[in-house]
Amino acid sequence: MGFNIAIDGPAGAGKSTIAKLAAKELGFIYIDTGAMYRTIALYLIREHVDCEDEQALSDALRSIEVEISYTDGVQQLILNGENVTDLIRTEEVSQMASISSAKPQVRQKLLQLQRTAAEKYDVIMDGRDIGTVILPDAQLKIYLTASIEERARRRYMEMQEKGIECDLHEIEADIAERDERDMNREVSPLKQAEDAVLIDSSHMTITDVCEKICELARNAGA
Ligand code: DC
């Protein structure tokens, strides 16, 4: 087994930005598991699959092959041979990923892909159930959070910078809806693992959080 760092937390806490930076600093591979759920969600949207129809969902999952690869250290998501990395960041995909990831078949489909990657390499993996379900023996577990207002503000700034029209209150409502669903689902809900270190990034810079995680990792033997 490689050295495994699990980072869990709610949408918009900065997990991916920070995990990417920390991975670079430590020489680890960064694995974004949310992107895998987003890839499945994209397929379900494209094929108009009703997630509440168990049979339809199972049939669809049998037709889906998700693979990850790396280009210049950046994770690429491959859906049935098509690189969909740039297509999975829309609000529509975010909401569908949150809905479909509550389904046990969907989680089952991705479990092995995530575990296999962590067996082979030193990884920082981020998601919702990494420390609790996927990598219970990870050498370091982080639960990264921030206030809902701060998470919405960051997302708003990000969209503004990209020149995308958006409304702060709508973003806050979308994040609250996703939190509610991700934290209260029956299978693998988002929660802090007992042995995870809690980091609230509301009043911390990206660099501060990254340094803190790297320090914890080094102390744990990375
Ligand atoms: O981290 P993200 O916003 O890209 O994740 C998209 C959705 O996928 C999120 O609403 C919850 C789900 N997800 C999950 O259930 N388990 C994970 N390990 C990662 C993401």
PDB file of C-alpha atoms in Angstrom, residues 28-191:
ATOM      1  CA  PHE A  28       1.913  12.364  -4.441  1.00  0.00           C
ATOM      2  CA  ILE A  29      -0.794  11.619  -7.008  1.00  0.00           C
ATOM      3  CA  TYR A  30      -4.027  13.562  -6.571  1.00  0.00           C
ATOM      4  CA  ILE A  31      -7.232  11.595  -7.042  1.00  0.00           C
ATOM      5  CA  ASP A  32     -10.472  13.560  -7.344  1.00  0.00           C
ATOM      6  CA  THR A  33     -13.272  11.068  -6.666  1.00  0.00           C
ATOM      7  CA  GLY A  34     -16.007  13.691  -7.139  1.00  0.00           C
ATOM      8  CA  ALA A  35     -14.961  13.814 -10.799  1.00  0.00           C
ATOM      9  CA  MET A  36     -15.731  10.091 -11.069  1.00  0.00           C
ATOM     10  CA  TYR A  37     -19.263  10.621  -9.727  1.00  0.00           C
ATOM     11  CA  ARG A  38     -19.611  13.562 -12.102  1.00  0.00           C
ATOM     12  CA  THR A  39     -18.601  11.346 -15.040  1.00  0.00           C
ATOM     13  CA  ILE A  40     -21.354   8.854 -14.233  1.00  0.00           C
ATOM     14  CA  ALA A  41     -23.786  11.774 -13.782  1.00  0.00           C
ATOM     15  CA  LEU A  42     -22.912  13.102 -17.237  1.00  0.00           C
ATOM     16  CA  TYR A  43     -23.781   9.748 -18.775  1.00  0.00           C
ATOM     17  CA  LEU A  44     -27.096   9.611 -16.868  1.00  0.00           C
ATOM     18  CA  ILE A  45     -28.029  13.107 -18.055  1.00  0.00           C
ATOM     19  CA  ARG A  46     -27.094  12.383 -21.651  1.00  0.00           C
ATOM     20  CA  GLU A  47     -29.072   9.136 -21.709  1.00  0.00           C
ATOM     21  CA  HIS A  48     -32.031  10.572 -19.749  1.00  0.00           C
ATOM     22  CA  VAL A  49     -31.766   7.823 -17.145  1.00  0.00           C
ATOM     23  CA  ASP A  50     -34.247   8.041 -14.278  1.00  0.00           C
ATOM     24  CA  CYS A  51     -32.150   7.451 -11.141  1.00  0.00           C
ATOM     25  CA  GLU A  52     -35.195   6.437  -9.160  1.00  0.00           C
ATOM     26  CA  ASP A  53     -35.758   3.490 -11.533  1.00  0.00           C
ATOM     27  CA  GLU A  54     -33.404   0.866 -10.075  1.00  0.00           C
ATOM     28  CA  GLN A  55     -33.484  -1.379 -13.116  1.00  0.00           C
ATOM     29  CA  ALA A  56     -32.801   1.480 -15.527  1.00  0.00           C
ATOM     30  CA  LEU A  57     -29.948   2.662 -13.323  1.00  0.00           C
ATOM     31  CA  SER A  58     -28.382  -0.812 -13.096  1.00  0.00           C
ATOM     32  CA  ASP A  59     -28.656  -1.235 -16.871  1.00  0.00           C
ATOM     33  CA  ALA A  60     -27.040   2.146 -17.436  1.00  0.00           C
ATOM     34  CA  LEU A  61     -24.193   1.384 -15.027  1.00  0.00           C
ATOM     35  CA  ARG A  62     -23.410  -1.799 -16.923  1.00  0.00           C
ATOM     36  CA  SER A  63     -22.888   0.328 -20.042  1.00  0.00           C
ATOM     37  CA  ILE A  64     -20.510   2.725 -18.328  1.00  0.00           C
ATOM     38  CA  GLU A  65     -16.765   2.366 -18.160  1.00  0.00           C
ATOM     39  CA  VAL A  66     -14.959   5.026 -16.138  1.00  0.00           C
ATOM     40  CA  GLU A  67     -11.184   5.275 -16.331  1.00  0.00           C
ATOM     41  CA  ILE A  68      -8.707   7.813 -15.019  1.00  0.00           C
ATOM     42  CA  SER A  69      -5.436   8.819 -16.602  1.00  0.00           C
ATOM     43  CA  TYR A  70      -2.978  11.661 -16.121  1.00  0.00           C
ATOM     44  CA  THR A  71      -1.775  14.312 -18.560  1.00  0.00           C
ATOM     45  CA  ASP A  72       1.015  16.516 -17.179  1.00  0.00           C
ATOM     46  CA  GLY A  73      -0.056  15.423 -13.709  1.00  0.00           C
ATOM     47  CA  VAL A  74      -3.674  16.484 -14.271  1.00  0.00           C
ATOM     48  CA  GLN A  75      -6.338  13.828 -13.755  1.00  0.00           C
ATOM     49  CA  GLN A  76      -8.383  13.060 -16.866  1.00  0.00           C
ATOM     50  CA  LEU A  77     -11.762  11.337 -16.781  1.00  0.00           C
ATOM     51  CA  ILE A  78     -12.520   8.910 -19.555  1.00  0.00           C
ATOM     52  CA  LEU A  79     -16.132   7.837 -20.119  1.00  0.00           C
ATOM     53  CA  ASN A  80     -16.431   4.882 -22.488  1.00  0.00           C
ATOM     54  CA  GLY A  81     -13.291   6.018 -24.284  1.00  0.00           C
ATOM     55  CA  GLU A  82     -14.228   9.730 -24.439  1.00  0.00           C
ATOM     56  CA  ASN A  83     -12.265  12.305 -22.455  1.00  0.00           C
ATOM     57  CA  VAL A  84     -15.011  14.201 -20.571  1.00  0.00           C
ATOM     58  CA  THR A  85     -12.774  16.135 -18.167  1.00  0.00           C
ATOM     59  CA  ASP A  86     -13.970  19.527 -19.437  1.00  0.00           C
ATOM     60  CA  LEU A  87     -17.662  18.595 -19.529  1.00  0.00           C
ATOM     61  CA  ILE A  88     -18.323  17.648 -15.912  1.00  0.00           C
ATOM     62  CA  ARG A  89     -18.133  20.988 -14.076  1.00  0.00           C
ATOM     63  CA  THR A  90     -21.583  22.378 -14.890  1.00  0.00           C
ATOM     64  CA  GLU A  91     -24.228  23.028 -12.234  1.00  0.00           C
ATOM     65  CA  GLU A  92     -26.474  20.441 -13.906  1.00  0.00           C
ATOM     66  CA  VAL A  93     -23.787  17.782 -13.521  1.00  0.00           C
ATOM     67  CA  SER A  94     -23.104  18.886  -9.899  1.00  0.00           C
ATOM     68  CA  GLN A  95     -26.725  18.358  -8.935  1.00  0.00           C
ATOM     69  CA  MET A  96     -27.027  15.035 -10.789  1.00  0.00           C
ATOM     70  CA  ALA A  97     -23.774  13.798  -9.195  1.00  0.00           C
ATOM     71  CA  SER A  98     -25.161  14.638  -5.774  1.00  0.00           C
ATOM     72  CA  ILE A  99     -28.427  12.797  -6.529  1.00  0.00           C
ATOM     73  CA  SER A 100     -26.949   9.730  -8.219  1.00  0.00           C
ATOM     74  CA  SER A 101     -24.069   9.309  -5.738  1.00  0.00           C
ATOM     75  CA  ALA A 102     -26.683   8.541  -3.069  1.00  0.00           C
ATOM     76  CA  LYS A 103     -27.504   5.320  -4.935  1.00  0.00           C
ATOM     77  CA  PRO A 104     -25.660   2.232  -3.598  1.00  0.00           C
ATOM     78  CA  GLN A 105     -25.107   0.777  -7.107  1.00  0.00           C
ATOM     79  CA  VAL A 106     -23.330   3.936  -8.175  1.00  0.00           C
ATOM     80  CA  ARG A 107     -21.041   3.907  -5.132  1.00  0.00           C
ATOM     81  CA  GLN A 108     -20.344   0.208  -5.596  1.00  0.00           C
ATOM     82  CA  LYS A 109     -19.323   0.822  -9.183  1.00  0.00           C
ATOM     83  CA  LEU A 110     -16.577   3.282  -8.168  1.00  0.00           C
ATOM     84  CA  LEU A 111     -15.328   1.646  -4.983  1.00  0.00           C
ATOM     85  CA  GLN A 112     -12.785  -0.673  -6.581  1.00  0.00           C
ATOM     86  CA  LEU A 113     -11.443   1.926  -8.984  1.00  0.00           C
ATOM     87  CA  GLN A 114     -10.722   4.209  -6.022  1.00  0.00           C
ATOM     88  CA  ARG A 115      -9.182   1.518  -3.809  1.00  0.00           C
ATOM     89  CA  THR A 116      -6.977   0.122  -6.577  1.00  0.00           C
ATOM     90  CA  ALA A 117      -5.472   3.525  -7.290  1.00  0.00           C
ATOM     91  CA  ALA A 118      -4.616   3.997  -3.613  1.00  0.00           C
ATOM     92  CA  GLU A 119      -2.997   0.563  -3.351  1.00  0.00           C
ATOM     93  CA  LYS A 120      -0.454   1.255  -6.040  1.00  0.00           C
ATOM     94  CA  TYR A 121       0.606   4.827  -5.358  1.00  0.00           C
ATOM     95  CA  ASP A 122       1.166   7.485  -2.718  1.00  0.00           C
ATOM     96  CA  VAL A 123      -2.087   9.398  -3.091  1.00  0.00           C
ATOM     97  CA  ILE A 124      -4.121  12.278  -1.785  1.00  0.00           C
ATOM     98  CA  MET A 125      -7.718  11.337  -2.466  1.00  0.00           C
ATOM     99  CA  ASP A 126     -10.585  13.722  -1.895  1.00  0.00           C
ATOM    100  CA  GLY A 127     -14.312  13.075  -1.657  1.00  0.00           C
ATOM    101  CA  ARG A 128     -17.024  12.501   0.917  1.00  0.00           C
ATOM    102  CA  ASP A 129     -16.440   8.967   2.268  1.00  0.00           C
ATOM    103  CA  ILE A 130     -12.725   8.463   1.686  1.00  0.00           C
ATOM    104  CA  GLY A 131     -11.690   8.370   5.349  1.00  0.00           C
ATOM    105  CA  THR A 132     -14.822   6.536   6.487  1.00  0.00           C
ATOM    106  CA  VAL A 133     -15.390   3.910   3.755  1.00  0.00           C
ATOM    107  CA  ILE A 134     -12.907   3.860   0.875  1.00  0.00           C
ATOM    108  CA  LEU A 135      -9.591   4.134   2.726  1.00  0.00           C
ATOM    109  CA  PRO A 136     -10.328   3.407   6.404  1.00  0.00           C
ATOM    110  CA  ASP A 137      -6.615   2.672   6.958  1.00  0.00           C
ATOM    111  CA  ALA A 138      -5.314   5.896   5.408  1.00  0.00           C
ATOM    112  CA  GLN A 139      -2.248   7.139   7.299  1.00  0.00           C
ATOM    113  CA  LEU A 140      -3.697  10.646   7.429  1.00  0.00           C
ATOM    114  CA  LYS A 141      -7.324  11.748   7.340  1.00  0.00           C
ATOM    115  CA  ILE A 142      -8.456  15.341   7.041  1.00  0.00           C
ATOM    116  CA  TYR A 143     -11.976  16.717   7.315  1.00  0.00           C
ATOM    117  CA  LEU A 144     -11.877  20.065   5.542  1.00  0.00           C
ATOM    118  CA  THR A 145     -14.776  22.421   5.965  1.00  0.00           C
ATOM    119  CA  ALA A 146     -15.715  26.110   5.903  1.00  0.00           C
ATOM    120  CA  SER A 147     -18.855  28.091   6.650  1.00  0.00           C
ATOM    121  CA  ILE A 148     -21.576  27.920   4.020  1.00  0.00           C
ATOM    122  CA  GLU A 149     -21.363  31.699   3.432  1.00  0.00           C
ATOM    123  CA  GLU A 150     -17.631  31.495   2.805  1.00  0.00           C
ATOM    124  CA  ARG A 151     -17.974  28.494   0.483  1.00  0.00           C
ATOM    125  CA  ALA A 152     -20.663  30.288  -1.526  1.00  0.00           C
ATOM    126  CA  ARG A 153     -18.560  33.470  -1.663  1.00  0.00           C
ATOM    127  CA  ARG A 154     -15.552  31.550  -3.006  1.00  0.00           C
ATOM    128  CA  ARG A 155     -17.658  29.848  -5.678  1.00  0.00           C
ATOM    129  CA  TYR A 156     -19.157  33.225  -6.621  1.00  0.00           C
ATOM    130  CA  MET A 157     -15.704  34.811  -7.007  1.00  0.00           C
ATOM    131  CA  GLU A 158     -14.538  31.844  -9.088  1.00  0.00           C
ATOM    132  CA  MET A 159     -17.501  32.227 -11.476  1.00  0.00           C
ATOM    133  CA  GLN A 160     -17.043  36.009 -11.660  1.00  0.00           C
ATOM    134  CA  GLU A 161     -13.406  35.522 -12.624  1.00  0.00           C
ATOM    135  CA  LYS A 162     -14.511  33.216 -15.412  1.00  0.00           C
ATOM    136  CA  GLY A 163     -16.996  35.894 -16.559  1.00  0.00           C
ATOM    137  CA  ILE A 164     -20.006  33.687 -15.736  1.00  0.00           C
ATOM    138  CA  GLU A 165     -23.153  35.556 -14.605  1.00  0.00           C
ATOM    139  CA  CYS A 166     -24.345  34.236 -11.240  1.00  0.00           C
ATOM    140  CA  ASP A 167     -26.279  35.090  -8.124  1.00  0.00           C
ATOM    141  CA  LEU A 168     -24.683  34.698  -4.687  1.00  0.00           C
ATOM    142  CA  HIS A 169     -27.932  33.679  -2.993  1.00  0.00           C
ATOM    143  CA  GLU A 170     -28.638  31.050  -5.623  1.00  0.00           C
ATOM    144  CA  ILE A 171     -25.155  29.602  -5.176  1.00  0.00           C
ATOM    145  CA  GLU A 172     -25.640  29.509  -1.420  1.00  0.00           C
ATOM    146  CA  ALA A 173     -28.983  27.714  -1.856  1.00  0.00           C
ATOM    147  CA  ASP A 174     -27.430  25.164  -4.267  1.00  0.00           C
ATOM    148  CA  ILE A 175     -24.594  24.439  -1.838  1.00  0.00           C
ATOM    149  CA  ALA A 176     -27.033  24.079   1.073  1.00  0.00           C
ATOM    150  CA  GLU A 177     -29.115  21.643  -0.976  1.00  0.00           C
ATOM    151  CA  ARG A 178     -26.062  19.551  -1.846  1.00  0.00           C
ATOM    152  CA  ASP A 179     -24.819  19.550   1.782  1.00  0.00           C
ATOM    153  CA  GLU A 180     -28.209  18.368   2.954  1.00  0.00           C
ATOM    154  CA  ARG A 181     -28.270  15.516   0.431  1.00  0.00           C
ATOM    155  CA  ASP A 182     -24.616  14.485   0.834  1.00  0.00           C
ATOM    156  CA  MET A 183     -24.767  14.472   4.643  1.00  0.00           C
ATOM    157  CA  ASN A 184     -28.129  12.800   5.085  1.00  0.00           C
ATOM    158  CA  ARG A 185     -28.136   9.978   2.549  1.00  0.00           C
ATOM    159  CA  GLU A 186     -28.293   6.420   3.832  1.00  0.00           C
ATOM    160  CA  VAL A 187     -25.170   5.067   2.160  1.00  0.00           C
ATOM    161  CA  SER A 188     -21.776   6.565   2.912  1.00  0.00           C
ATOM    162  CA  PRO A 189     -23.006   9.965   4.044  1.00  0.00           C
ATOM    163  CA  LEU A 190     -20.497  12.764   4.360  1.00  0.00           C
ATOM    164  CA  LYS A 191     -19.197  12.780   7.920  1.00  0.00           C
TER     165      LYS A 191
END
